[in-house]
mmCIF file of C-alpha atoms and ligand atoms in Angstrom:
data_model
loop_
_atom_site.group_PDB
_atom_site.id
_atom_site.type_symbol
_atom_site.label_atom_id
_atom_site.label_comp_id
_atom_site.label_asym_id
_atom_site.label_seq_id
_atom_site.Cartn_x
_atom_site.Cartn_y
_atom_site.Cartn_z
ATOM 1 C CA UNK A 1 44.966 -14.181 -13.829
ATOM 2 C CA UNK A 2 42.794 -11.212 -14.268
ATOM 3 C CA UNK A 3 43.480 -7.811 -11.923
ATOM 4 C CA UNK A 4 40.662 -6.744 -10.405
ATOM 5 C CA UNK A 5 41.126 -2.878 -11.492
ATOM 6 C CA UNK A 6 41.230 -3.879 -15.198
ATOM 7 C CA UNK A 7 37.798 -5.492 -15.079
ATOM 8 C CA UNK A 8 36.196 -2.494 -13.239
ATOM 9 C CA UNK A 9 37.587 -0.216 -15.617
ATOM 10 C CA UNK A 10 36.499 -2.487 -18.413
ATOM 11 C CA UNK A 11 32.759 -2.962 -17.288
ATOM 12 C CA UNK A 12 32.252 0.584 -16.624
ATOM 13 C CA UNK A 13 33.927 1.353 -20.342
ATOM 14 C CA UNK A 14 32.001 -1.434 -21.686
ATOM 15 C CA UNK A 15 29.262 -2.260 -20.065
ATOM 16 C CA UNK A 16 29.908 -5.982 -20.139
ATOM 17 C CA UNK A 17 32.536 -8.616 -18.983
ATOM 18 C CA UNK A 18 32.888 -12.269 -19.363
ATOM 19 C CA UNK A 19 31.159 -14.902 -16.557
ATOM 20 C CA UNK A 20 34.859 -15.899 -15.543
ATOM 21 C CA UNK A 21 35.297 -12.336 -14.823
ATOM 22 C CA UNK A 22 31.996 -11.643 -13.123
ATOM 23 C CA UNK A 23 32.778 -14.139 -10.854
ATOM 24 C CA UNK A 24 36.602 -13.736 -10.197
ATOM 25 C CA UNK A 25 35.146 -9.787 -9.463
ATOM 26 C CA UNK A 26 32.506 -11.313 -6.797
ATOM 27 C CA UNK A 27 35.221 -13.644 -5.514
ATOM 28 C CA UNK A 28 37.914 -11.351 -5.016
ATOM 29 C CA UNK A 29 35.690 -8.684 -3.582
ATOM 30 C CA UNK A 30 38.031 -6.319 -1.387
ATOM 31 C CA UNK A 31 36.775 -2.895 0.476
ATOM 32 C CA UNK A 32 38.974 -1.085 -2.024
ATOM 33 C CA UNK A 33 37.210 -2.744 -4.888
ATOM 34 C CA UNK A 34 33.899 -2.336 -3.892
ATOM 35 C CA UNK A 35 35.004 1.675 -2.756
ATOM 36 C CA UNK A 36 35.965 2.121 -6.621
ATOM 37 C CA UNK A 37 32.653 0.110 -8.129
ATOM 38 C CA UNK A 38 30.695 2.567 -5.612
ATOM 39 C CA UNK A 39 32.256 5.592 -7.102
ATOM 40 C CA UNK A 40 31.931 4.914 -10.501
ATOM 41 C CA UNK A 41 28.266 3.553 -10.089
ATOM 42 C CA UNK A 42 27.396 6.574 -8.384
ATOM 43 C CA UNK A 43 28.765 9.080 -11.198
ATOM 44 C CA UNK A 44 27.067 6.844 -14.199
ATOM 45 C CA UNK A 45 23.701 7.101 -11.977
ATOM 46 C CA UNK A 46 24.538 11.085 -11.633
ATOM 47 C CA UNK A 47 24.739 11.243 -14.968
ATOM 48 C CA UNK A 48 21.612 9.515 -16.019
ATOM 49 C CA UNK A 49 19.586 10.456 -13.014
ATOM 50 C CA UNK A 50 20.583 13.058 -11.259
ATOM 51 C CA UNK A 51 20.815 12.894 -7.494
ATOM 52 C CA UNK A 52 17.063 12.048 -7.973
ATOM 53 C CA UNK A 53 15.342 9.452 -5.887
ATOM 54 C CA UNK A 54 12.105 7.585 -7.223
ATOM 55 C CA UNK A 55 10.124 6.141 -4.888
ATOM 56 C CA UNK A 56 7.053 3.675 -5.446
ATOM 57 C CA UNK A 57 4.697 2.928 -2.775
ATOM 58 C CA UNK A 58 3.909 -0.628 -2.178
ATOM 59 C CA UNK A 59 0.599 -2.029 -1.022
ATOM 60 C CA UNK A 60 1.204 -5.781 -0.060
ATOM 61 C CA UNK A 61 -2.170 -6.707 -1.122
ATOM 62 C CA UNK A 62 -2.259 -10.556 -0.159
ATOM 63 C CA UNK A 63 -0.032 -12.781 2.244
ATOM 64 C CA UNK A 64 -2.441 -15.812 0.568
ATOM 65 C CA UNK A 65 0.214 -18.036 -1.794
ATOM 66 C CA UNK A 66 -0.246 -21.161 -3.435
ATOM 67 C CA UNK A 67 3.268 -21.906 -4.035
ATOM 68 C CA UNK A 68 6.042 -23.067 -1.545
ATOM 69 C CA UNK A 69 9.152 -21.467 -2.036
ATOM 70 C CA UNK A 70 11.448 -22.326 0.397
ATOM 71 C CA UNK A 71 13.014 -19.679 1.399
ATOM 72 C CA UNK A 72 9.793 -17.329 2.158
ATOM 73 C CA UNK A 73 7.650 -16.690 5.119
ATOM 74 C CA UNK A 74 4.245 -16.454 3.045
ATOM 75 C CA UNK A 75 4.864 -19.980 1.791
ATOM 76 C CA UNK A 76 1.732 -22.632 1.651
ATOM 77 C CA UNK A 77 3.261 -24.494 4.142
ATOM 78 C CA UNK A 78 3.635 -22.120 6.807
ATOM 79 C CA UNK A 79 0.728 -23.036 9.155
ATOM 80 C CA UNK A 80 2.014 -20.139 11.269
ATOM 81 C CA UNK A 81 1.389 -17.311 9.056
ATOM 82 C CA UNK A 82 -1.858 -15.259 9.574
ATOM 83 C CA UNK A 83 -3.349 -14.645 6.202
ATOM 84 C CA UNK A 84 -4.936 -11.313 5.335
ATOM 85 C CA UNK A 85 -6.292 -9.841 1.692
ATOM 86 C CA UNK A 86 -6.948 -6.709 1.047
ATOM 87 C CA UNK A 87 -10.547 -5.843 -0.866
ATOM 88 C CA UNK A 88 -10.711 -3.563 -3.986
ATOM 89 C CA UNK A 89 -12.063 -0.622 -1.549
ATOM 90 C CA UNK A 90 -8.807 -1.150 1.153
ATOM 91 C CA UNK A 91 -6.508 -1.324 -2.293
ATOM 92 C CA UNK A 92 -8.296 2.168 -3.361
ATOM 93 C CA UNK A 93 -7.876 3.854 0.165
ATOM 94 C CA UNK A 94 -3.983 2.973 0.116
ATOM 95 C CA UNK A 95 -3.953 4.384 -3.393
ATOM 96 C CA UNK A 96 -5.470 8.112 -2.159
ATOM 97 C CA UNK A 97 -3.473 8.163 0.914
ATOM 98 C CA UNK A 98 -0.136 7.272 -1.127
ATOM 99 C CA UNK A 99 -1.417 10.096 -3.776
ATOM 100 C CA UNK A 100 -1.536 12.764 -1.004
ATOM 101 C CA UNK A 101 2.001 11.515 0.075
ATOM 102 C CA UNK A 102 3.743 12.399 -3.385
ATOM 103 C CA UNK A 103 3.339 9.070 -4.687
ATOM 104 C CA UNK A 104 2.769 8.664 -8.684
ATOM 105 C CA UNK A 105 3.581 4.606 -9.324
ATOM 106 C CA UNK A 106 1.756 2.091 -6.825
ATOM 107 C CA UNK A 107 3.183 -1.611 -6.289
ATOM 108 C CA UNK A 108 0.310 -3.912 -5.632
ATOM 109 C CA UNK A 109 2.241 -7.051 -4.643
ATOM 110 C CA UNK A 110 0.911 -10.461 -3.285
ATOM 111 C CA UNK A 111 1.677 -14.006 -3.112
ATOM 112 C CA UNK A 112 0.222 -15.895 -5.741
ATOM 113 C CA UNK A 113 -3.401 -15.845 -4.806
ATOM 114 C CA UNK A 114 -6.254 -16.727 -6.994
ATOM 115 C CA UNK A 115 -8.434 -14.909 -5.288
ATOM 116 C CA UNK A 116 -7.370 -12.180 -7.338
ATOM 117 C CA UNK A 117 -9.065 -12.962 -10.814
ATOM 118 C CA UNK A 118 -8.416 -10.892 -13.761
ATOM 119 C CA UNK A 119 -11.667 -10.084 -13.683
ATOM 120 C CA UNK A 120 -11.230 -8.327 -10.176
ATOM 121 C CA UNK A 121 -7.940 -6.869 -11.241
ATOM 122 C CA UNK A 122 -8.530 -5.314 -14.325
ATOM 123 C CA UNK A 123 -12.017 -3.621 -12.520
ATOM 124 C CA UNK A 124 -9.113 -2.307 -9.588
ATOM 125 C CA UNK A 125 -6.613 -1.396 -12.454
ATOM 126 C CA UNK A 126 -8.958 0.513 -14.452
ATOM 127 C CA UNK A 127 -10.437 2.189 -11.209
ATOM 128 C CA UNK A 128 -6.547 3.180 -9.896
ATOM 129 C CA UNK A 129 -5.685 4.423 -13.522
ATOM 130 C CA UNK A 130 -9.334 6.942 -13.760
ATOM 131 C CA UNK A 131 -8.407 8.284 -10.854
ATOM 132 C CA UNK A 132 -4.863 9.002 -11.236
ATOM 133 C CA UNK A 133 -4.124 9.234 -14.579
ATOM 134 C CA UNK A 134 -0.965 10.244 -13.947
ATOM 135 C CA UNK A 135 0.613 7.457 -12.209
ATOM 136 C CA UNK A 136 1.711 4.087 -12.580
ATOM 137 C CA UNK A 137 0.412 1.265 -11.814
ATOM 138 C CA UNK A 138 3.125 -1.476 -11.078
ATOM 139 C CA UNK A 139 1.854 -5.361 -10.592
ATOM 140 C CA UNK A 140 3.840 -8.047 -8.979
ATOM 141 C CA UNK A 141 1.844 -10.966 -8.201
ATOM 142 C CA UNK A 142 3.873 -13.923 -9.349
ATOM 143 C CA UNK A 143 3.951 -16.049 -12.466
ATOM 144 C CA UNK A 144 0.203 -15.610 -14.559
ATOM 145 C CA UNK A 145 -0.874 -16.716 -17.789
ATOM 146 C CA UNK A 146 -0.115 -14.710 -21.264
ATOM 147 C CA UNK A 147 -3.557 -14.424 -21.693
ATOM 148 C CA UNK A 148 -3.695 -12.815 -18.016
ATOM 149 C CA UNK A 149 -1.119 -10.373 -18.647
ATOM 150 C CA UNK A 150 -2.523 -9.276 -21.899
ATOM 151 C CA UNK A 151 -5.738 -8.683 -20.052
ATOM 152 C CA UNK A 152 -3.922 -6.781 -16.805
ATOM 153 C CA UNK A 153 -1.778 -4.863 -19.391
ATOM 154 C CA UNK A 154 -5.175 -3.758 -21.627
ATOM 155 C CA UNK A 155 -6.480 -2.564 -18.114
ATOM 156 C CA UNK A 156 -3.749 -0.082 -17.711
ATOM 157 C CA UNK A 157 -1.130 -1.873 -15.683
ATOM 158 C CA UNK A 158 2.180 -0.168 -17.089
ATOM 159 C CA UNK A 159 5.024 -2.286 -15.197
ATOM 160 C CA UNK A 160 5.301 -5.928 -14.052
ATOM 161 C CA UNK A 161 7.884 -6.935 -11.084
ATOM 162 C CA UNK A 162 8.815 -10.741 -11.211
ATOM 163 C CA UNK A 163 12.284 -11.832 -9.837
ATOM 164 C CA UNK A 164 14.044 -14.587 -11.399
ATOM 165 C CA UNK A 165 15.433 -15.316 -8.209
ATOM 166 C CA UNK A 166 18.114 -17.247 -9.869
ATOM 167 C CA UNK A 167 19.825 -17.533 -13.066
ATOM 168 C CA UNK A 168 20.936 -20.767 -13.037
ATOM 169 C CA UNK A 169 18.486 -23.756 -13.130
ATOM 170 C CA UNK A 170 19.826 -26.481 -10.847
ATOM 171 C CA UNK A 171 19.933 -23.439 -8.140
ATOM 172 C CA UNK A 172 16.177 -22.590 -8.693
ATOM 173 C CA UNK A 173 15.399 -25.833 -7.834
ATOM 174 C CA UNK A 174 17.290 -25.975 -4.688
ATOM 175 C CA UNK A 175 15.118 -23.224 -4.020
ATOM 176 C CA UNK A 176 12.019 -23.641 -5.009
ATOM 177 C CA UNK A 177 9.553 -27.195 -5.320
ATOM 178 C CA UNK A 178 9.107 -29.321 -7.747
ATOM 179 C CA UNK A 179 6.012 -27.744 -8.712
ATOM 180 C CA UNK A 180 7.325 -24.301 -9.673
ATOM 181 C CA UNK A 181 9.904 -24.574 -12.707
ATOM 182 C CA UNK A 182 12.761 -22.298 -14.134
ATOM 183 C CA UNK A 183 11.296 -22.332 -17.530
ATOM 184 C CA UNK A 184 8.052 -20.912 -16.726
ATOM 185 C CA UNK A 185 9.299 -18.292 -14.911
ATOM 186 C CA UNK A 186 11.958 -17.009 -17.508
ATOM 187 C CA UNK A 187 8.498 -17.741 -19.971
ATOM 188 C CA UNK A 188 6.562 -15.191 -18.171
ATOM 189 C CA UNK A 189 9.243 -12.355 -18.185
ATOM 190 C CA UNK A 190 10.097 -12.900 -21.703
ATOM 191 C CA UNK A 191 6.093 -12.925 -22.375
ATOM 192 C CA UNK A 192 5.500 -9.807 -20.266
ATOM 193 C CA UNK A 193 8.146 -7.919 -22.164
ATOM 194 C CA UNK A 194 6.273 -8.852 -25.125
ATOM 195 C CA UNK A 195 2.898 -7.488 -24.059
ATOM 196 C CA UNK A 196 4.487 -4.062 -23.152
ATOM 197 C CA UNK A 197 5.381 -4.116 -19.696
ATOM 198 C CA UNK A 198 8.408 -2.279 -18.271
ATOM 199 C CA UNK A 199 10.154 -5.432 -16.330
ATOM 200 C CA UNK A 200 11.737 -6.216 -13.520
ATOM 201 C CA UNK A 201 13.158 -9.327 -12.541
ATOM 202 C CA UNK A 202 15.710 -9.485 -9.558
ATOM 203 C CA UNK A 203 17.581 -11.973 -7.382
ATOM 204 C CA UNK A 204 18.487 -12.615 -3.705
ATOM 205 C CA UNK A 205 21.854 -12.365 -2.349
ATOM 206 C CA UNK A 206 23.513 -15.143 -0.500
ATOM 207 C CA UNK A 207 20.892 -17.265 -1.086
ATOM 208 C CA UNK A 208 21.172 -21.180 0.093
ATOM 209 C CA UNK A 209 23.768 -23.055 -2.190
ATOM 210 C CA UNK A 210 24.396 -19.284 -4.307
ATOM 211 C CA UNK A 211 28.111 -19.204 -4.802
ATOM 212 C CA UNK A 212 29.958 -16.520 -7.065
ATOM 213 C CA UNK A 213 28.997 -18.712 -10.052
ATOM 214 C CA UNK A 214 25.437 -18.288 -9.748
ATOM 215 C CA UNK A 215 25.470 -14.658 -9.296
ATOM 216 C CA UNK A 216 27.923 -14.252 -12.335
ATOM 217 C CA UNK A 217 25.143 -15.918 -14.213
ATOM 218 C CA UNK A 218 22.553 -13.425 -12.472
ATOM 219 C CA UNK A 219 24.629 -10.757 -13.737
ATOM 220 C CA UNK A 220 25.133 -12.000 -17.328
ATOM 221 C CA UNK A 221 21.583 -12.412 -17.233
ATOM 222 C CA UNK A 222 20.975 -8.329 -16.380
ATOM 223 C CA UNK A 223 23.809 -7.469 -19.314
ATOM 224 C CA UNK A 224 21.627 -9.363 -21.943
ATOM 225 C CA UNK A 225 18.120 -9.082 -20.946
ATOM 226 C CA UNK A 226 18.031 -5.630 -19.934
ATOM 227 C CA UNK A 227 15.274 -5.061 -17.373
ATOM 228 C CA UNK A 228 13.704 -1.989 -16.922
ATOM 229 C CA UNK A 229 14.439 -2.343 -13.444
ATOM 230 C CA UNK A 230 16.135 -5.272 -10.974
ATOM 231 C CA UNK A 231 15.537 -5.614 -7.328
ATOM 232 C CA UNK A 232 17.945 -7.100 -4.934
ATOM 233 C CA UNK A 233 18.227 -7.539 -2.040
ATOM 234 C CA UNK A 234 20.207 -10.186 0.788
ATOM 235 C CA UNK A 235 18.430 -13.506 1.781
ATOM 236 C CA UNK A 236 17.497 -13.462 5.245
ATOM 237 C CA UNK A 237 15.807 -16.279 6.825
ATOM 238 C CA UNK A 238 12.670 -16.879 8.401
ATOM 239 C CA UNK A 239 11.604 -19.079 11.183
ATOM 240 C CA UNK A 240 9.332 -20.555 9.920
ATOM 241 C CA UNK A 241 10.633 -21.685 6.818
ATOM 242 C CA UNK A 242 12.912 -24.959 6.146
ATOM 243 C CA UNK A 243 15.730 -22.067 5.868
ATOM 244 C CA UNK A 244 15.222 -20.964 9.049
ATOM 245 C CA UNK A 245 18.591 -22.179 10.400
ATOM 246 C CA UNK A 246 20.464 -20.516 7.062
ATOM 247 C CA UNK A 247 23.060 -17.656 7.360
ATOM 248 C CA UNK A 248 21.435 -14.293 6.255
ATOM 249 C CA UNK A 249 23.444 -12.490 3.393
ATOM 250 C CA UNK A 250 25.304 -9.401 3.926
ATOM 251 C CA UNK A 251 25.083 -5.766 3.046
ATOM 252 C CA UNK A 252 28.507 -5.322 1.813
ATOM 253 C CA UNK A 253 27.993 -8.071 -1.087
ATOM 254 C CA UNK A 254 24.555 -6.663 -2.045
ATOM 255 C CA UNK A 255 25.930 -2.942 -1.933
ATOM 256 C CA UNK A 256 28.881 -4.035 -4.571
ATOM 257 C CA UNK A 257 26.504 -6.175 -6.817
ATOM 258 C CA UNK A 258 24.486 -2.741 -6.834
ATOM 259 C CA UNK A 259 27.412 -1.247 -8.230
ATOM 260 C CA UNK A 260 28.278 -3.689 -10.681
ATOM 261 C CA UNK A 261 24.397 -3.707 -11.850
ATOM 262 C CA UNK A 262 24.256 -0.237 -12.751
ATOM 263 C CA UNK A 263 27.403 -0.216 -14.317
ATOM 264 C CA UNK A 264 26.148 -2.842 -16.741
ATOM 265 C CA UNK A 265 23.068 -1.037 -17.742
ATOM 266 C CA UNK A 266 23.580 2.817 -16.087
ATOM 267 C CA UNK A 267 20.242 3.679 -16.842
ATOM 268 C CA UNK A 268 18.372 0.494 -14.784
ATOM 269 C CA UNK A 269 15.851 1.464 -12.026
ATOM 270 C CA UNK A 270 17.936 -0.044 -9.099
ATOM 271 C CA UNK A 271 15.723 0.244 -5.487
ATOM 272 C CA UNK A 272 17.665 -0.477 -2.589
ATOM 273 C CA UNK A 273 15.533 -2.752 -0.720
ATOM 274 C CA UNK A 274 13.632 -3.220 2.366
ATOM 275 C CA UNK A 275 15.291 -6.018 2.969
ATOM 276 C CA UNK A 276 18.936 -4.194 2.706
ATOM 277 C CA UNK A 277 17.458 -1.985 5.643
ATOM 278 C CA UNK A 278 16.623 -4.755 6.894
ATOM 279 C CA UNK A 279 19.867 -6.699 7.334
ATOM 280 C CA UNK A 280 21.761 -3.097 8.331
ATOM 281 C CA UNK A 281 20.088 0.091 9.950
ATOM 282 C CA UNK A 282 21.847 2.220 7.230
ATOM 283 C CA UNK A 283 21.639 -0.081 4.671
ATOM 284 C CA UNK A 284 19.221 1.476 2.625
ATOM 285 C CA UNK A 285 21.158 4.665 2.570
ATOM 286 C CA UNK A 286 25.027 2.322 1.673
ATOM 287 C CA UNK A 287 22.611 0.984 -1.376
ATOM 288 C CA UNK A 288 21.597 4.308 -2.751
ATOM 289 C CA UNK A 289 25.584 5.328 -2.579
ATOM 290 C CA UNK A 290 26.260 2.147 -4.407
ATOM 291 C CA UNK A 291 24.134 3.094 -7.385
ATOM 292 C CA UNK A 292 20.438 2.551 -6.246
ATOM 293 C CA UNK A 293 18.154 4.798 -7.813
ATOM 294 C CA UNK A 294 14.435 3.790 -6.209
ATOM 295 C CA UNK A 295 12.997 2.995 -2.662
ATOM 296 C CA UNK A 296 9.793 1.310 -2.177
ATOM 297 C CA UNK A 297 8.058 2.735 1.120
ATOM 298 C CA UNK A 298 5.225 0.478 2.675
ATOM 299 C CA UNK A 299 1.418 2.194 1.971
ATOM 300 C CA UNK A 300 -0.001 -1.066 3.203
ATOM 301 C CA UNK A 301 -2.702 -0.461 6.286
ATOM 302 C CA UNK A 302 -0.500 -0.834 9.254
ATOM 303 C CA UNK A 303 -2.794 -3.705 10.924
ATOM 304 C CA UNK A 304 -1.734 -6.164 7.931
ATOM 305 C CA UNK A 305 1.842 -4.901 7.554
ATOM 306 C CA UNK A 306 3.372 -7.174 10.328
ATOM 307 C CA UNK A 307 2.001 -10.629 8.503
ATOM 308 C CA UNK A 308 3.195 -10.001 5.247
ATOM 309 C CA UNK A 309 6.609 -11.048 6.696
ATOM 310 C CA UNK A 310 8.672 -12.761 4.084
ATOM 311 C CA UNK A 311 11.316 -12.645 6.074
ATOM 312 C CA UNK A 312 12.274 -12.181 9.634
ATOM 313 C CA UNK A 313 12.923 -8.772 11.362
ATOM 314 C CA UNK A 314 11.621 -6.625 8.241
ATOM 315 C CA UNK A 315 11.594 -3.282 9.143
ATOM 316 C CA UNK A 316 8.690 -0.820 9.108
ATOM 317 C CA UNK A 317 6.160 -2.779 10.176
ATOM 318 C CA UNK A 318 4.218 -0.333 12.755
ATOM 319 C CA UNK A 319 4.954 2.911 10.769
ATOM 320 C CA UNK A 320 2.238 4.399 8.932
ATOM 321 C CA UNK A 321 2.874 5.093 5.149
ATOM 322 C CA UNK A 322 3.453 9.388 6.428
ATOM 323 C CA UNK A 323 6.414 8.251 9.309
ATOM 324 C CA UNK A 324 8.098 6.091 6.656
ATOM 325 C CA UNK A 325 7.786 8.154 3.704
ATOM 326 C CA UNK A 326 9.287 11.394 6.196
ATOM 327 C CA UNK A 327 12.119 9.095 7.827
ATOM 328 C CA UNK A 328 12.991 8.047 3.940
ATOM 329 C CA UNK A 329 13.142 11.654 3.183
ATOM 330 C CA UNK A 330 15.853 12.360 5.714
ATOM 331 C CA UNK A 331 17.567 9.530 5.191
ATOM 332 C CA UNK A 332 18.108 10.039 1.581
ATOM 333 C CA UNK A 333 18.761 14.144 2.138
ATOM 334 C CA UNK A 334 21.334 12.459 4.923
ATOM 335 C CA UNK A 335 22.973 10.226 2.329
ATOM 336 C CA UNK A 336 23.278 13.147 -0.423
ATOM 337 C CA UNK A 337 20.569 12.508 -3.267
ATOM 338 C CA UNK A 338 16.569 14.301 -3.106
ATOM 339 C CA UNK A 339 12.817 12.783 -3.089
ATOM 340 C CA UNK A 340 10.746 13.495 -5.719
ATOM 341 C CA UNK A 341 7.593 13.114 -6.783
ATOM 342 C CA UNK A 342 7.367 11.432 -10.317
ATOM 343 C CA UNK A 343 6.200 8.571 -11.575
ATOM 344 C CA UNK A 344 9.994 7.674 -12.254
ATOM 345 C CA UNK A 345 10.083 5.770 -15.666
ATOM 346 C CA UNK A 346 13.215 4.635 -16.818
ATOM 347 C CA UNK A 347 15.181 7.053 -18.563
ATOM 348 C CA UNK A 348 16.144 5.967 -22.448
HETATM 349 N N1 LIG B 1 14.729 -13.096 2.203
HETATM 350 C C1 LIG B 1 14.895 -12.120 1.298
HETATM 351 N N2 LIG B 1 14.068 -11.913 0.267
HETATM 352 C C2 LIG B 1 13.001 -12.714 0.156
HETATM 353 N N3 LIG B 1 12.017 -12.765 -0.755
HETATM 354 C C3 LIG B 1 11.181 -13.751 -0.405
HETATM 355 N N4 LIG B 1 11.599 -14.365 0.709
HETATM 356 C C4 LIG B 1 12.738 -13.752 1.081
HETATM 357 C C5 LIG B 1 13.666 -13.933 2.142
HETATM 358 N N5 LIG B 1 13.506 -14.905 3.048
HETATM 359 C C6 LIG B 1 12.004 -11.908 -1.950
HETATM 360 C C7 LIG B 1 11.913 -12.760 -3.208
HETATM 361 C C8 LIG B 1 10.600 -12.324 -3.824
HETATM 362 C C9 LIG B 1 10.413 -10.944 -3.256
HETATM 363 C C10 LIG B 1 9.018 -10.445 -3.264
HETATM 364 O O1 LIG B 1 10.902 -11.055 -1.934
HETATM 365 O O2 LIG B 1 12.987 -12.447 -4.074
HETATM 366 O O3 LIG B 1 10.599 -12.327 -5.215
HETATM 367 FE FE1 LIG B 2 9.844 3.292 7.438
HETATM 368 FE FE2 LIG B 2 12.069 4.676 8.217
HETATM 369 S S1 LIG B 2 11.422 4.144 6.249
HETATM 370 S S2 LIG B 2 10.317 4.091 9.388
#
């Protein structure tokens, strides 16, 4: 039998532990464990990153997706969601306003809508990067071709987000149709590390049928493939989804994964999530203590924010981009670490 204070020891000496011991550490999760993964996360971030917080602001460009995922609120399927999409001008306008606000990296995220041709992309991408040369310009708009990202990447995108959502295959498709497969996904992050990208891939916590195996796997996954950055954050259901009646996942779980994340790779770009805030009111602040590094305030227009609801509850959603970006502020001050202004790129 292992003991749980030899493997924390271990992974933050060596950065690595076995699957058997990722998941005996997730199964035998106690407060005093996760106290000790929380401490020693938070002095390998200090060390890497200061008490510095990045933060990126995301414009949710598109609730319009062709694919069904089961677990989100933006799915095909749901007749109930009131699709929106945001024009090339709107996109530009979130940009300057963001800019005044501090922000140097922009998330332009969407469902997977083809609306959005490389064509019209790479004009937006191009336009965002003239005018602020220096910031980034992060894309996360789902699973594209090679020849797509090339093209995106040429046009001055620097960073691609794409969660795995899972590590292990037989999960994904409990999650997921038949239509969207494991392989292409894990295709298109190994492609877009190829191009150039920085990459992030990520997971959700407590997910339907996710037990401490498949998030050992998740982890292994982070040890070897070594994102630039990995966003978690817990599953929470949505009404109108066929997960609706499914338990949300907790804060304390995704807090101590957190931990055990950037001990694997201290230097990761770790955000805690929206949807952390989400499931607790200080959740956002228990993530950055846990080893979280980034937050991603909204800087979509307020009159879209509410439909771009992946999940129930999400918090936010009448702020404008100035109340959010101010009540992050204090919340971070609050928790011990500082805002900054920087395009926040991942420290080598
Ligand atoms: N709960 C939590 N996270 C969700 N996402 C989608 N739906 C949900 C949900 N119901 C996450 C997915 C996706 C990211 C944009 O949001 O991981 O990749
Ligand atoms: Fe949006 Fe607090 S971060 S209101």
């Amino acid at each position: 039998m292992y003991k749980t204070g030899e493997l924390i020891e271990r992974l933050s000496n060596e950065h690595s532990l076995s699957l058997e011991e990722y998941a005996f550490l997730i199964k035998e999760r106690t407060p005093e464990a996760a106290t000790e993964l929380a401490s020693l996360a938070d002095k390998k971030r200090r060390e890497v990153y200061g008490t510095d917080v990045y933060i990126r602001g995301l414009i949710e460009i598109s609730n319009y997706c062709v694919n069904d995922c089961l677990y989100c609120g933006i799915r095909r399927s749901n007749k109930a969601c009131d699709r929106y999409r945001l024009t090339p001008e709107e996109i530009l306008l979130c940009c300057k306003e963001g800019y005044k606000l501090g922000f140097r990296t922009f998330v332009m995220q969407g469902g997977e809508d083809p609306y959005y041709t490389d064509d019209l992309l790479c004009e937006l991408i191009s336009e965002v990067k003239s005018q602020y040369p220096d910031c980034a310009v992060t894309l996360s708009l789902g699973e594209r071709s090679r020849e797509s990202y090339e093209m995106l990447f040429k046009a001055g995108a620097d960073r691609y987000l794409l969660r795995h959502e899972t590590y292990d295959k037989e999960h994904y498709e409990k999650l997921h149709p038949s239509s969207m497969s494991w392989d292409n996904r894990m295709k298109c992050l190994r492609e877009l590390r190829q191009i150039g990208y920085q990459v992030g891939c990520g997971f959700m916590v407590e997910s339907p049928f996710q037990s401490e195996k498949e998030l050992a796997e998740d982890l292994k996954f982070i040890e070897e493939f070594k994102p630039d950055m990995c966003g978690i954050g817990p599953f929470i259901s949505h009404k109108d989804t066929p997960f609706k009646d499914e338990p949300s996942g907790g804060c304390d779980l995704t807090c101590y994964l957190l931990s055990i994340i950037r001990l694997i790779y201290p230097n990761i770009l770790l955000p805690s999530t929206t949807a952390l805030g989400t499931i607790d009111p200080m959740g956002r602040e228990k993530g950055l203590k846990a080893g979280a590094n980034v937050v991603m305030p909204n800087l979509s227009p307020v009159g879209v924010r509410k439909k771009y609801e992946l999940y129930d509850n999400k918090i936010c959603t009448g702020e404008e981009a100035s109340e959010c970006i101010e009540c992050l502020r204090g919340r971070i001050n609050r928790a011990g670490y500082k805002m900054v202004t920087d395009r926040g790129d991942i420290k080598r």
